[in-house]
Amino acid sequence: MDNFTFYSPTYFVFGKDSEEQTGACVKRYGGSKVLIHYGGGSVVRSGLLDRVKKSLDAEGISYIELGGAKPNPLSGLVYEGIELARKEKIDFVLAVGGGSAIDSAKAIAFGSLYDGDFWDFYCGKQGQVTKSLPIGVVLTLAATGSEGSTDSVITNEDGMHKRCADGDVLRPMFAIMNPELTTTLPPYQTASGISDIMSHSMERYFSHTRDVELTDRLLEAVMLTIVKEAKRVMADPSNYEARANIMWAAMIAHNNITGVGREQDWGTHHMENELSTTYGCSHGAGLAILTPYWMNYAMKHEGVDRFVQFATRVFGCQMNFEDPETTALEGIAAFQNFVKSIGMPTTIGEIGGKPEDAPKLAAGMFHEAPNHGHFVKLTPEIAEEIYRSAM
């Protein structure tokens, strides 16, 4: 196991009607003037935004609103939020929504305190974020784990490059997590979130670090839970227990308690960024497409052991001692069948891609970003090969 540090200060309030505690949580962490950042109409139509504002009113906390967060959040809204936060002297940023609203809120929170262009932290001109306004979350979608993570992913509209910034100060001070708020999600959004959770686990699971049995087993537990609960929630979207297990699994999968002490990959995530910016698919759908093709490439070039373990422990494949590769391939096929069973696409062609797009996708991935992957060190040539295989 590698040396590591781990800091996870987020205060989680989980369960039914937990959004009613929003105002008390903001007050607990010193907020007195809040920027409420959210997406589109669902938080308004459902009455959630009104309940959040009522909770803030009850604590005497003032607020202003900034809606408009969209999937694969864009830089333009971040710049607008930074200007608004500075003008209104905001001292706390509250995201109400899923990963997109949270990522955008994080960028606004640190960007409002930074003298330069917030994009400096996404394009590599600056290192980790070390100064930010405090952030809180009222979660409406189980997927990205942003409610407990150090990360923020934004797409720059100048070139449509999707990149990540991170830092411990970007972990939310609190996260309100009510699984009931996810029961009205369309099946596609639920399935996209499930695929994202699986990918967050797999990016950590496929590692060359040896003797990391505890985090191996934690990751397997998350993936086994998701495979089980995905079937229940797709059959019955109102199943509270399934929603609750998925929501907590999403946070566990990405606050990095499952990733400490081990090398992580993240090449598939970086490849997917090009799919969602090019074709407009959800992040989870892009991951569902690419992961099996990355696995096939990685197995052939990095050995079968990890893939055999994945196949037997997560999908219950029978071990073929005479031909372990057969077991590994069965595991990859089982994962692809799983994402297909919940309604996710399995080829880039299904989201509008063509084989001739592969060079452009690879070039976009490596624009001002030369390093991708650790389990498999990706090059533009390897990325293009995987993109082509997924067409």
Tab-separated table of C-alpha atoms in Angstrom, residues 71-73 99-100 103 143-146 153 162 188-189 191-197 199-200 203 254 266 268-277 280-291 344-345 351:
chain	number	residue	atom	x	y	z
A	71	PRO	CA	-25.193	18.852	-17.656
A	72	ASN	CA	-21.489	19.181	-18.457
A	73	PRO	CA	-21.463	22.669	-16.844
A	99	GLY	CA	-23.144	16.988	-9.990
A	100	SER	CA	-23.355	19.741	-12.589
A	103	ASP	CA	-19.227	21.417	-9.855
A	143	ALA	CA	-24.083	9.960	-9.576
A	144	THR	CA	-20.934	12.036	-9.445
A	145	GLY	CA	-20.193	11.965	-5.721
A	146	SER	CA	-19.364	15.683	-5.934
A	153	VAL	CA	-15.343	19.428	-13.723
A	162	LYS	CA	-13.700	19.594	-20.407
A	188	TYR	CA	-31.997	7.575	-18.411
A	189	GLN	CA	-30.711	9.935	-15.708
A	191	ALA	CA	-29.023	4.800	-15.311
A	192	SER	CA	-26.415	7.432	-16.188
A	193	GLY	CA	-25.789	7.995	-12.484
A	194	ILE	CA	-25.440	4.267	-11.882
A	195	SER	CA	-22.889	4.017	-14.693
A	196	ASP	CA	-20.915	6.927	-13.247
A	197	ILE	CA	-20.806	5.292	-9.807
A	199	SER	CA	-16.888	3.914	-13.252
A	200	HIS	CA	-15.667	5.830	-10.203
A	203	GLU	CA	-11.067	3.768	-12.091
A	254	HIS	CA	-15.896	9.174	-5.007
A	266	TRP	CA	-8.823	7.814	-14.747
A	268	THR	CA	-11.506	6.287	-19.267
A	269	HIS	CA	-12.904	9.418	-17.618
A	270	HIS	CA	-10.560	11.599	-19.638
A	271	MET	CA	-11.550	9.806	-22.838
A	272	GLU	CA	-15.222	10.231	-21.995
A	273	ASN	CA	-14.888	13.993	-21.642
A	274	GLU	CA	-14.580	14.141	-25.410
A	275	LEU	CA	-17.777	12.152	-25.951
A	276	SER	CA	-19.975	14.333	-23.763
A	277	THR	CA	-18.610	17.572	-25.217
A	280	GLY	CA	-23.893	15.877	-25.904
A	281	CYS	CA	-24.426	12.534	-24.187
A	282	SER	CA	-24.516	12.244	-20.421
A	283	HIS	CA	-21.215	11.604	-18.672
A	284	GLY	CA	-22.488	8.264	-17.389
A	285	ALA	CA	-23.607	7.148	-20.835
A	286	GLY	CA	-20.185	7.928	-22.279
A	287	LEU	CA	-18.506	5.951	-19.505
A	288	ALA	CA	-20.853	3.016	-20.069
A	289	ILE	CA	-19.787	2.975	-23.707
A	290	LEU	CA	-16.039	3.297	-23.292
A	291	THR	CA	-15.263	1.216	-20.217
A	344	MET	CA	-27.227	2.700	-21.515
A	345	PRO	CA	-25.676	2.774	-25.018
A	351	ILE	CA	-24.819	8.572	-29.711
